mmCIF file of C-alpha atoms and ligand atoms in Angstrom:
data_model
loop_
_atom_site.group_PDB
_atom_site.id
_atom_site.type_symbol
_atom_site.label_atom_id
_atom_site.label_comp_id
_atom_site.label_asym_id
_atom_site.label_seq_id
_atom_site.Cartn_x
_atom_site.Cartn_y
_atom_site.Cartn_z
ATOM 1 C CA UNK A 1 62.764 -114.964 -36.414
ATOM 2 C CA UNK A 2 59.186 -116.549 -36.335
ATOM 3 C CA UNK A 3 58.886 -120.132 -34.949
ATOM 4 C CA UNK A 4 55.682 -120.877 -36.511
ATOM 5 C CA UNK A 5 55.907 -123.145 -39.594
ATOM 6 C CA UNK A 6 54.042 -122.452 -42.749
ATOM 7 C CA UNK A 7 53.598 -124.979 -45.500
ATOM 8 C CA UNK A 8 57.083 -126.860 -45.607
ATOM 9 C CA UNK A 9 58.888 -126.338 -48.571
ATOM 10 C CA UNK A 10 59.990 -129.318 -50.350
ATOM 11 C CA UNK A 11 63.029 -127.891 -52.204
ATOM 12 C CA UNK A 12 64.025 -129.569 -55.546
ATOM 13 C CA UNK A 13 66.224 -126.507 -56.521
ATOM 14 C CA UNK A 14 69.078 -127.558 -59.238
ATOM 15 C CA UNK A 15 71.569 -125.287 -57.539
ATOM 16 C CA UNK A 16 72.433 -123.530 -55.201
ATOM 17 C CA UNK A 17 70.108 -126.250 -53.561
ATOM 18 C CA UNK A 18 68.954 -127.886 -50.329
ATOM 19 C CA UNK A 19 71.265 -128.280 -47.694
ATOM 20 C CA UNK A 20 70.780 -129.970 -44.239
ATOM 21 C CA UNK A 21 68.569 -127.933 -41.689
ATOM 22 C CA UNK A 22 71.159 -128.692 -38.926
ATOM 23 C CA UNK A 23 73.938 -127.231 -40.961
ATOM 24 C CA UNK A 24 71.910 -124.217 -41.927
ATOM 25 C CA UNK A 25 71.327 -123.672 -38.208
ATOM 26 C CA UNK A 26 74.864 -124.159 -37.189
ATOM 27 C CA UNK A 27 76.115 -121.816 -40.067
ATOM 28 C CA UNK A 28 73.663 -119.213 -39.027
ATOM 29 C CA UNK A 29 75.071 -119.441 -35.455
ATOM 30 C CA UNK A 30 78.683 -119.193 -36.687
ATOM 31 C CA UNK A 31 77.864 -116.159 -38.701
ATOM 32 C CA UNK A 32 77.221 -114.221 -35.323
ATOM 33 C CA UNK A 33 79.691 -116.175 -33.037
ATOM 34 C CA UNK A 34 81.904 -118.748 -34.301
ATOM 35 C CA UNK A 35 82.423 -121.236 -31.401
ATOM 36 C CA UNK A 36 82.471 -118.861 -28.583
ATOM 37 C CA UNK A 37 85.122 -116.660 -30.068
ATOM 38 C CA UNK A 38 83.059 -113.568 -30.102
ATOM 39 C CA UNK A 39 83.933 -113.166 -33.602
ATOM 40 C CA UNK A 40 81.861 -114.190 -36.621
ATOM 41 C CA UNK A 41 83.567 -117.049 -38.849
ATOM 42 C CA UNK A 42 83.373 -114.406 -41.609
ATOM 43 C CA UNK A 43 85.352 -111.548 -39.564
ATOM 44 C CA UNK A 44 88.249 -113.464 -38.418
ATOM 45 C CA UNK A 45 91.888 -113.858 -40.487
ATOM 46 C CA UNK A 46 91.996 -116.991 -42.912
ATOM 47 C CA UNK A 47 95.389 -117.346 -41.005
ATOM 48 C CA UNK A 48 93.893 -117.624 -37.639
ATOM 49 C CA UNK A 49 94.013 -120.758 -35.561
ATOM 50 C CA UNK A 50 90.320 -121.411 -35.821
ATOM 51 C CA UNK A 51 90.038 -120.754 -39.568
ATOM 52 C CA UNK A 52 93.213 -122.863 -40.195
ATOM 53 C CA UNK A 53 91.451 -125.465 -38.351
ATOM 54 C CA UNK A 54 88.142 -125.383 -40.578
ATOM 55 C CA UNK A 55 90.246 -125.553 -43.510
ATOM 56 C CA UNK A 56 92.241 -128.458 -42.608
ATOM 57 C CA UNK A 57 88.991 -130.220 -41.479
ATOM 58 C CA UNK A 58 87.271 -129.331 -44.879
ATOM 59 C CA UNK A 59 90.301 -130.700 -46.794
ATOM 60 C CA UNK A 60 90.561 -133.920 -44.850
ATOM 61 C CA UNK A 61 86.535 -134.629 -44.959
ATOM 62 C CA UNK A 62 86.722 -134.322 -48.850
ATOM 63 C CA UNK A 63 89.525 -137.222 -48.835
ATOM 64 C CA UNK A 64 88.042 -139.145 -46.180
ATOM 65 C CA UNK A 65 84.629 -139.287 -47.602
ATOM 66 C CA UNK A 66 85.687 -140.030 -51.011
ATOM 67 C CA UNK A 67 88.382 -142.707 -49.740
ATOM 68 C CA UNK A 68 91.022 -140.625 -51.533
ATOM 69 C CA UNK A 69 94.805 -141.989 -51.628
ATOM 70 C CA UNK A 70 96.679 -140.326 -48.660
ATOM 71 C CA UNK A 71 99.041 -138.126 -51.030
ATOM 72 C CA UNK A 72 96.134 -136.598 -52.802
ATOM 73 C CA UNK A 73 95.664 -132.730 -52.303
ATOM 74 C CA UNK A 74 92.578 -130.715 -51.771
ATOM 75 C CA UNK A 75 92.228 -126.916 -52.559
ATOM 76 C CA UNK A 76 89.053 -124.633 -52.473
ATOM 77 C CA UNK A 77 89.037 -121.889 -55.034
ATOM 78 C CA UNK A 78 86.606 -119.115 -56.242
ATOM 79 C CA UNK A 79 85.227 -118.859 -59.613
ATOM 80 C CA UNK A 80 83.027 -121.841 -59.544
ATOM 81 C CA UNK A 81 83.449 -124.785 -61.767
ATOM 82 C CA UNK A 82 83.229 -122.570 -64.715
ATOM 83 C CA UNK A 83 86.594 -121.215 -63.976
ATOM 84 C CA UNK A 84 87.669 -124.916 -63.521
ATOM 85 C CA UNK A 85 86.911 -125.513 -67.319
ATOM 86 C CA UNK A 86 89.725 -123.033 -67.942
ATOM 87 C CA UNK A 87 91.884 -123.974 -64.989
ATOM 88 C CA UNK A 88 92.037 -127.747 -66.254
ATOM 89 C CA UNK A 89 93.541 -127.236 -69.831
ATOM 90 C CA UNK A 90 95.844 -124.578 -68.446
ATOM 91 C CA UNK A 91 97.108 -127.045 -65.929
ATOM 92 C CA UNK A 92 97.133 -130.373 -67.855
ATOM 93 C CA UNK A 93 97.361 -129.676 -71.222
ATOM 94 C CA UNK A 94 100.930 -129.269 -72.699
ATOM 95 C CA UNK A 95 101.782 -126.461 -75.118
ATOM 96 C CA UNK A 96 101.284 -128.026 -78.428
ATOM 97 C CA UNK A 97 99.715 -130.861 -76.921
ATOM 98 C CA UNK A 98 96.076 -132.044 -77.017
ATOM 99 C CA UNK A 99 93.008 -132.871 -74.710
ATOM 100 C CA UNK A 100 90.087 -135.220 -75.401
ATOM 101 C CA UNK A 101 86.703 -134.326 -74.183
ATOM 102 C CA UNK A 102 83.127 -136.054 -73.787
ATOM 103 C CA UNK A 103 80.468 -133.424 -74.780
ATOM 104 C CA UNK A 104 77.357 -134.796 -72.844
ATOM 105 C CA UNK A 105 75.506 -131.483 -72.000
ATOM 106 C CA UNK A 106 75.761 -127.937 -71.448
ATOM 107 C CA UNK A 107 78.536 -127.921 -68.910
ATOM 108 C CA UNK A 108 80.483 -130.452 -70.753
ATOM 109 C CA UNK A 109 80.090 -128.290 -73.868
ATOM 110 C CA UNK A 110 81.368 -125.202 -71.892
ATOM 111 C CA UNK A 111 84.356 -127.170 -70.768
ATOM 112 C CA UNK A 112 85.199 -128.162 -74.169
ATOM 113 C CA UNK A 113 85.051 -124.435 -75.553
ATOM 114 C CA UNK A 114 87.092 -123.300 -72.731
ATOM 115 C CA UNK A 115 89.777 -125.869 -73.612
ATOM 116 C CA UNK A 116 89.716 -124.823 -77.206
ATOM 117 C CA UNK A 117 90.989 -121.576 -76.108
ATOM 118 C CA UNK A 118 93.974 -123.015 -74.515
ATOM 119 C CA UNK A 119 94.782 -125.657 -77.228
ATOM 120 C CA UNK A 120 93.812 -128.523 -79.449
ATOM 121 C CA UNK A 121 90.718 -130.221 -78.133
ATOM 122 C CA UNK A 122 88.970 -133.300 -79.618
ATOM 123 C CA UNK A 123 85.827 -134.393 -78.629
ATOM 124 C CA UNK A 124 85.934 -138.018 -78.523
ATOM 125 C CA UNK A 125 82.275 -138.768 -77.566
ATOM 126 C CA UNK A 126 79.128 -136.656 -77.952
ATOM 127 C CA UNK A 127 75.396 -137.160 -77.362
ATOM 128 C CA UNK A 128 74.570 -133.940 -78.886
ATOM 129 C CA UNK A 129 72.878 -135.599 -81.908
ATOM 130 C CA UNK A 130 69.914 -136.560 -79.620
ATOM 131 C CA UNK A 131 70.069 -133.154 -77.518
ATOM 132 C CA UNK A 132 72.046 -135.054 -74.916
ATOM 133 C CA UNK A 133 69.507 -137.512 -73.838
ATOM 134 C CA UNK A 134 71.829 -140.442 -73.294
ATOM 135 C CA UNK A 135 75.581 -141.015 -72.017
ATOM 136 C CA UNK A 136 77.966 -142.205 -75.135
ATOM 137 C CA UNK A 137 79.598 -145.429 -74.489
ATOM 138 C CA UNK A 138 82.295 -147.456 -75.976
ATOM 139 C CA UNK A 139 84.369 -144.629 -77.370
ATOM 140 C CA UNK A 140 88.093 -144.477 -77.766
ATOM 141 C CA UNK A 141 90.441 -141.962 -76.004
ATOM 142 C CA UNK A 142 93.559 -141.270 -78.069
ATOM 143 C CA UNK A 143 96.747 -142.358 -76.161
ATOM 144 C CA UNK A 144 98.367 -139.311 -77.197
ATOM 145 C CA UNK A 145 96.157 -136.999 -75.557
ATOM 146 C CA UNK A 146 97.382 -135.023 -72.479
ATOM 147 C CA UNK A 147 94.262 -136.007 -70.690
ATOM 148 C CA UNK A 148 90.418 -137.015 -70.956
ATOM 149 C CA UNK A 149 87.791 -134.853 -69.450
ATOM 150 C CA UNK A 150 84.122 -135.800 -68.779
ATOM 151 C CA UNK A 151 81.296 -134.543 -66.636
ATOM 152 C CA UNK A 152 80.072 -137.472 -64.329
ATOM 153 C CA UNK A 153 76.448 -135.894 -64.119
ATOM 154 C CA UNK A 154 74.599 -133.719 -66.598
ATOM 155 C CA UNK A 155 72.631 -131.604 -64.507
ATOM 156 C CA UNK A 156 70.576 -129.796 -66.925
ATOM 157 C CA UNK A 157 69.856 -132.930 -69.392
ATOM 158 C CA UNK A 158 69.409 -135.294 -66.292
ATOM 159 C CA UNK A 159 71.751 -138.159 -67.370
ATOM 160 C CA UNK A 160 74.811 -139.531 -65.504
ATOM 161 C CA UNK A 161 77.529 -142.098 -66.017
ATOM 162 C CA UNK A 162 76.940 -144.963 -64.262
ATOM 163 C CA UNK A 163 80.364 -146.474 -65.091
ATOM 164 C CA UNK A 164 83.263 -144.157 -65.465
ATOM 165 C CA UNK A 165 85.225 -144.379 -68.846
ATOM 166 C CA UNK A 166 88.445 -146.274 -68.384
ATOM 167 C CA UNK A 167 91.487 -144.410 -69.652
ATOM 168 C CA UNK A 168 95.066 -144.727 -70.329
ATOM 169 C CA UNK A 169 95.576 -141.030 -70.183
ATOM 170 C CA UNK A 170 95.016 -139.088 -66.945
ATOM 171 C CA UNK A 171 91.183 -138.909 -66.130
ATOM 172 C CA UNK A 172 89.601 -135.673 -65.352
ATOM 173 C CA UNK A 173 86.143 -135.141 -64.175
ATOM 174 C CA UNK A 174 83.710 -132.354 -63.375
ATOM 175 C CA UNK A 175 81.746 -133.797 -60.573
ATOM 176 C CA UNK A 176 79.904 -130.858 -59.485
ATOM 177 C CA UNK A 177 76.518 -132.150 -59.494
ATOM 178 C CA UNK A 178 77.158 -135.742 -58.021
ATOM 179 C CA UNK A 179 80.168 -135.575 -56.006
ATOM 180 C CA UNK A 180 79.630 -137.339 -52.677
ATOM 181 C CA UNK A 181 76.397 -138.951 -53.999
ATOM 182 C CA UNK A 182 78.291 -142.475 -54.363
ATOM 183 C CA UNK A 183 81.421 -144.139 -54.002
ATOM 184 C CA UNK A 184 84.149 -143.427 -56.707
ATOM 185 C CA UNK A 185 87.658 -144.857 -56.879
ATOM 186 C CA UNK A 186 89.693 -141.495 -56.602
ATOM 187 C CA UNK A 187 92.772 -143.133 -57.570
ATOM 188 C CA UNK A 188 91.506 -143.508 -61.132
ATOM 189 C CA UNK A 189 91.586 -139.642 -61.378
ATOM 190 C CA UNK A 190 94.225 -137.301 -61.818
ATOM 191 C CA UNK A 191 91.600 -134.430 -60.956
ATOM 192 C CA UNK A 192 87.999 -134.280 -59.613
ATOM 193 C CA UNK A 193 86.681 -130.819 -59.184
ATOM 194 C CA UNK A 194 83.198 -129.417 -58.822
ATOM 195 C CA UNK A 195 81.348 -126.210 -57.809
ATOM 196 C CA UNK A 196 80.227 -126.480 -54.006
ATOM 197 C CA UNK A 197 76.721 -125.518 -54.566
ATOM 198 C CA UNK A 198 74.994 -128.821 -55.172
ATOM 199 C CA UNK A 199 75.942 -131.651 -52.756
ATOM 200 C CA UNK A 200 78.787 -129.899 -50.957
ATOM 201 C CA UNK A 201 77.649 -126.669 -49.701
ATOM 202 C CA UNK A 202 76.936 -122.878 -50.509
ATOM 203 C CA UNK A 203 78.054 -121.461 -53.837
ATOM 204 C CA UNK A 204 81.386 -119.683 -53.722
ATOM 205 C CA UNK A 205 83.797 -122.393 -53.269
ATOM 206 C CA UNK A 206 85.155 -124.858 -55.961
ATOM 207 C CA UNK A 207 86.783 -128.065 -54.760
ATOM 208 C CA UNK A 208 89.799 -129.643 -56.723
ATOM 209 C CA UNK A 209 91.027 -133.150 -55.541
ATOM 210 C CA UNK A 210 94.297 -133.676 -56.981
ATOM 211 C CA UNK A 211 96.944 -136.381 -57.582
ATOM 212 C CA UNK A 212 100.080 -134.339 -57.036
ATOM 213 C CA UNK A 213 102.144 -136.563 -59.223
ATOM 214 C CA UNK A 214 100.097 -135.040 -62.309
ATOM 215 C CA UNK A 215 100.588 -131.326 -61.337
ATOM 216 C CA UNK A 216 102.906 -129.162 -62.777
ATOM 217 C CA UNK A 217 104.061 -131.464 -65.815
ATOM 218 C CA UNK A 218 103.122 -129.022 -68.706
ATOM 219 C CA UNK A 219 106.154 -126.403 -68.696
ATOM 220 C CA UNK A 220 103.391 -124.034 -69.231
ATOM 221 C CA UNK A 221 104.115 -120.651 -67.577
ATOM 222 C CA UNK A 222 101.199 -119.894 -65.244
ATOM 223 C CA UNK A 223 99.823 -117.027 -63.216
ATOM 224 C CA UNK A 224 100.085 -118.298 -59.507
ATOM 225 C CA UNK A 225 96.341 -117.781 -59.135
ATOM 226 C CA UNK A 226 95.498 -120.066 -61.972
ATOM 227 C CA UNK A 227 98.274 -122.787 -60.888
ATOM 228 C CA UNK A 228 96.939 -125.600 -58.961
ATOM 229 C CA UNK A 229 100.290 -126.787 -58.024
ATOM 230 C CA UNK A 230 100.819 -123.327 -56.545
ATOM 231 C CA UNK A 231 97.515 -123.493 -54.673
ATOM 232 C CA UNK A 232 98.218 -127.111 -53.311
ATOM 233 C CA UNK A 233 101.669 -126.144 -52.189
ATOM 234 C CA UNK A 234 100.094 -123.264 -50.129
ATOM 235 C CA UNK A 235 97.574 -125.420 -48.680
ATOM 236 C CA UNK A 236 94.815 -123.505 -50.338
ATOM 237 C CA UNK A 237 95.874 -120.234 -48.626
ATOM 238 C CA UNK A 238 97.860 -118.609 -51.369
ATOM 239 C CA UNK A 239 95.190 -115.946 -51.378
ATOM 240 C CA UNK A 240 92.224 -115.616 -49.257
ATOM 241 C CA UNK A 241 90.079 -118.801 -49.705
ATOM 242 C CA UNK A 242 86.198 -118.377 -49.776
ATOM 243 C CA UNK A 243 86.079 -118.755 -46.100
ATOM 244 C CA UNK A 244 82.269 -118.993 -45.503
ATOM 245 C CA UNK A 245 81.834 -121.364 -48.307
ATOM 246 C CA UNK A 246 84.391 -123.505 -47.015
ATOM 247 C CA UNK A 247 83.157 -123.574 -43.642
ATOM 248 C CA UNK A 248 79.542 -124.437 -44.684
ATOM 249 C CA UNK A 249 80.848 -127.036 -46.861
ATOM 250 C CA UNK A 250 82.920 -128.413 -43.905
ATOM 251 C CA UNK A 251 79.753 -128.720 -41.880
ATOM 252 C CA UNK A 252 77.863 -130.457 -44.838
ATOM 253 C CA UNK A 253 80.726 -132.994 -45.036
ATOM 254 C CA UNK A 254 80.502 -133.671 -41.633
ATOM 255 C CA UNK A 255 76.903 -134.113 -41.905
ATOM 256 C CA UNK A 256 77.356 -136.539 -44.652
ATOM 257 C CA UNK A 257 79.728 -138.420 -42.713
ATOM 258 C CA UNK A 258 77.670 -138.590 -39.631
ATOM 259 C CA UNK A 259 74.875 -139.967 -41.777
ATOM 260 C CA UNK A 260 77.011 -142.917 -43.038
ATOM 261 C CA UNK A 261 79.016 -141.449 -45.788
ATOM 262 C CA UNK A 262 78.707 -141.772 -49.270
ATOM 263 C CA UNK A 263 77.626 -145.272 -49.222
ATOM 264 C CA UNK A 264 74.559 -144.184 -47.264
ATOM 265 C CA UNK A 265 74.038 -141.377 -49.651
ATOM 266 C CA UNK A 266 73.939 -143.579 -52.462
ATOM 267 C CA UNK A 267 71.392 -145.912 -50.809
ATOM 268 C CA UNK A 268 69.239 -142.937 -49.978
ATOM 269 C CA UNK A 269 69.656 -141.396 -53.602
ATOM 270 C CA UNK A 270 68.848 -144.633 -55.218
ATOM 271 C CA UNK A 271 65.651 -144.929 -53.163
ATOM 272 C CA UNK A 272 64.443 -141.461 -53.884
ATOM 273 C CA UNK A 273 65.202 -141.755 -57.566
ATOM 274 C CA UNK A 274 63.560 -145.189 -57.829
ATOM 275 C CA UNK A 275 60.402 -143.599 -56.271
ATOM 276 C CA UNK A 276 60.140 -140.772 -58.723
ATOM 277 C CA UNK A 277 61.188 -142.506 -61.867
ATOM 278 C CA UNK A 278 58.635 -145.408 -60.970
ATOM 279 C CA UNK A 279 55.775 -142.679 -60.911
ATOM 280 C CA UNK A 280 56.905 -141.224 -64.120
ATOM 281 C CA UNK A 281 56.950 -144.705 -66.047
ATOM 282 C CA UNK A 282 53.680 -145.595 -64.464
ATOM 283 C CA UNK A 283 51.563 -142.675 -65.064
ATOM 284 C CA UNK A 284 50.984 -142.015 -68.848
ATOM 285 C CA UNK A 285 50.499 -138.395 -68.400
ATOM 286 C CA UNK A 286 54.386 -138.236 -67.532
ATOM 287 C CA UNK A 287 57.335 -138.985 -69.519
ATOM 288 C CA UNK A 288 60.935 -139.458 -68.931
ATOM 289 C CA UNK A 289 63.323 -137.501 -71.220
ATOM 290 C CA UNK A 290 66.587 -139.542 -71.164
ATOM 291 C CA UNK A 291 67.667 -143.186 -72.022
ATOM 292 C CA UNK A 292 66.488 -145.236 -69.133
ATOM 293 C CA UNK A 293 70.085 -146.716 -68.439
ATOM 294 C CA UNK A 294 71.544 -143.244 -68.071
ATOM 295 C CA UNK A 295 69.147 -141.750 -66.057
ATOM 296 C CA UNK A 296 70.529 -139.245 -63.485
ATOM 297 C CA UNK A 297 69.911 -140.188 -59.635
ATOM 298 C CA UNK A 298 70.444 -136.544 -58.793
ATOM 299 C CA UNK A 299 68.527 -134.555 -61.560
ATOM 300 C CA UNK A 300 65.613 -136.769 -63.026
ATOM 301 C CA UNK A 301 64.200 -134.829 -65.810
ATOM 302 C CA UNK A 302 60.433 -135.387 -67.271
ATOM 303 C CA UNK A 303 57.664 -133.707 -69.444
ATOM 304 C CA UNK A 304 54.050 -133.976 -69.437
ATOM 305 C CA UNK A 305 52.685 -135.696 -72.543
ATOM 306 C CA UNK A 306 49.987 -133.172 -72.777
ATOM 307 C CA UNK A 307 51.763 -129.697 -72.250
ATOM 308 C CA UNK A 308 48.476 -127.763 -72.067
ATOM 309 C CA UNK A 309 48.298 -129.496 -68.675
ATOM 310 C CA UNK A 310 51.392 -128.002 -67.218
ATOM 311 C CA UNK A 311 49.667 -124.785 -66.004
ATOM 312 C CA UNK A 312 47.050 -126.845 -63.907
ATOM 313 C CA UNK A 313 49.885 -129.170 -62.732
ATOM 314 C CA UNK A 314 52.052 -126.441 -61.533
ATOM 315 C CA UNK A 315 49.316 -124.722 -59.505
ATOM 316 C CA UNK A 316 48.899 -128.085 -57.714
ATOM 317 C CA UNK A 317 52.658 -128.791 -56.758
ATOM 318 C CA UNK A 318 53.074 -125.339 -55.775
ATOM 319 C CA UNK A 319 50.227 -125.566 -53.295
ATOM 320 C CA UNK A 320 51.669 -128.709 -51.727
ATOM 321 C CA UNK A 321 54.886 -126.745 -50.908
ATOM 322 C CA UNK A 322 56.956 -128.361 -53.802
ATOM 323 C CA UNK A 323 59.610 -125.967 -55.140
ATOM 324 C CA UNK A 324 61.945 -125.720 -57.863
ATOM 325 C CA UNK A 325 61.027 -128.412 -60.334
ATOM 326 C CA UNK A 326 60.682 -126.354 -63.583
ATOM 327 C CA UNK A 327 63.232 -127.637 -66.249
ATOM 328 C CA UNK A 328 66.268 -125.576 -67.117
ATOM 329 C CA UNK A 329 65.159 -122.665 -69.140
ATOM 330 C CA UNK A 330 67.040 -124.056 -72.216
ATOM 331 C CA UNK A 331 64.987 -127.474 -72.003
ATOM 332 C CA UNK A 332 61.874 -126.752 -70.545
ATOM 333 C CA UNK A 333 59.570 -129.571 -68.816
ATOM 334 C CA UNK A 334 60.460 -130.553 -65.329
ATOM 335 C CA UNK A 335 63.474 -131.335 -63.445
ATOM 336 C CA UNK A 336 63.352 -132.616 -59.761
ATOM 337 C CA UNK A 337 66.695 -132.281 -58.530
ATOM 338 C CA UNK A 338 67.345 -134.549 -55.438
ATOM 339 C CA UNK A 339 70.684 -133.749 -53.890
ATOM 340 C CA UNK A 340 71.646 -135.565 -50.571
ATOM 341 C CA UNK A 341 70.351 -133.290 -48.230
ATOM 342 C CA UNK A 342 66.582 -133.942 -49.954
ATOM 343 C CA UNK A 343 64.592 -136.245 -47.535
ATOM 344 C CA UNK A 344 62.756 -138.925 -49.492
ATOM 345 C CA UNK A 345 59.588 -137.463 -47.514
ATOM 346 C CA UNK A 346 59.831 -134.415 -49.997
ATOM 347 C CA UNK A 347 59.913 -136.708 -53.049
ATOM 348 C CA UNK A 348 56.808 -138.750 -51.474
ATOM 349 C CA UNK A 349 55.036 -135.502 -51.644
ATOM 350 C CA UNK A 350 55.807 -134.765 -55.194
ATOM 351 C CA UNK A 351 54.731 -138.280 -56.088
ATOM 352 C CA UNK A 352 51.696 -137.880 -54.301
ATOM 353 C CA UNK A 353 50.756 -134.803 -56.162
ATOM 354 C CA UNK A 354 51.614 -136.537 -59.443
ATOM 355 C CA UNK A 355 49.432 -139.489 -58.441
ATOM 356 C CA UNK A 356 46.580 -137.305 -57.544
ATOM 357 C CA UNK A 357 46.824 -134.823 -60.494
ATOM 358 C CA UNK A 358 46.740 -138.021 -62.985
ATOM 359 C CA UNK A 359 43.667 -139.571 -61.282
ATOM 360 C CA UNK A 360 41.701 -136.254 -61.548
ATOM 361 C CA UNK A 361 42.843 -135.224 -64.800
ATOM 362 C CA UNK A 362 43.782 -138.635 -66.841
HETATM 363 C C1 PLP B 1 76.309 -126.216 -61.659
HETATM 364 C C2 PLP B 1 77.339 -126.864 -62.421
HETATM 365 C C3 PLP B 1 78.462 -126.173 -63.198
HETATM 366 C C4 PLP B 1 78.728 -124.670 -62.801
HETATM 367 O O1 PLP B 1 79.283 -124.332 -61.978
HETATM 368 P P1 PLP B 1 79.527 -122.706 -61.337
HETATM 369 O O2 PLP B 1 80.165 -123.058 -60.087
HETATM 370 O O3 PLP B 1 78.333 -122.076 -61.618
HETATM 371 O O4 PLP B 1 80.577 -122.404 -62.517
HETATM 372 C C5 PLP B 1 79.424 -126.843 -63.916
HETATM 373 N N1 PLP B 1 79.289 -128.142 -64.185
HETATM 374 C C6 PLP B 1 78.299 -128.920 -63.595
HETATM 375 C C7 PLP B 1 78.168 -130.379 -63.919
HETATM 376 C C8 PLP B 1 77.219 -128.312 -62.734
HETATM 377 O O5 PLP B 1 76.314 -129.024 -62.484
#
């Protein structure tokens, strides 16, 4: 490997995305020789002592970082959050019962579709009328729903719940793109789940953080691979877990803890997003796409007021080493994802490019 650095890449990718450099280095080492065992972390049994310790550490770090109640359980499964969309109704909706959902974006909409495959699904709040550019507020959750599901951060449209809905029925959240970005009161949730490939680690593992008292209550007969209670009772080892993704997630969570935990992550993320949003708001050439009070701290989205300028702007940020800020293919414009591992220096580089471009072309 070359040790000379080229232009530093400022990685704003929406996911998979930036991970801490020191985590990547450690992960690379362990790919060849895990902790002096002479074996790669991916060529040892998941039931070996070393890997069992990795799994236990990963599970305990999820709970420790989020301050979860002691009895909550953690499993890591394959299939992404997308399989989670189907696992949720299977595990929490009673046959003949119903589920309530907030539809606030692409992923939330997919969760609704999967729930409809399982049973009655009511959308009690939606921002579809304005192309998902805001977070619905003040909606009612029916008391007879088996659960209420929402998406804490809408990765594609760039909105985020700043306050979580209060719910008398079990609360379930897809936190894929802002888990570990801020403190949450885990005890309010029956289930928090998310794909690892944003703040937590590499793609391939999906984390489920569950209140065990809310599991196994539907009477629905499930395949053991889709049964969260089964996975929890087998300590996430019912079948072979995604060992490398769990390992690198464990390293990333350890990094977060060493940096000061989710309180420090929240402080850094607030500073990064303020820097970018202030720039968007100050320069007439750029415009935010969402309601200001609902702006995502993780995935700021914006457009250029004159789309004809995009090509020239693109050339300039690319030359500065900025990577991955084109908006999702379904939305267009720009999205600068700023996950936990992205340093504020990278945001400063992007902001400097925007300022410079506006000065020369405004
Ligand atoms: C990325 C993302 C998903 C999709 O996750 P997969 O692991 O690709 O299935 C789901 N929900 C949210 C909020 C996301 O950001």
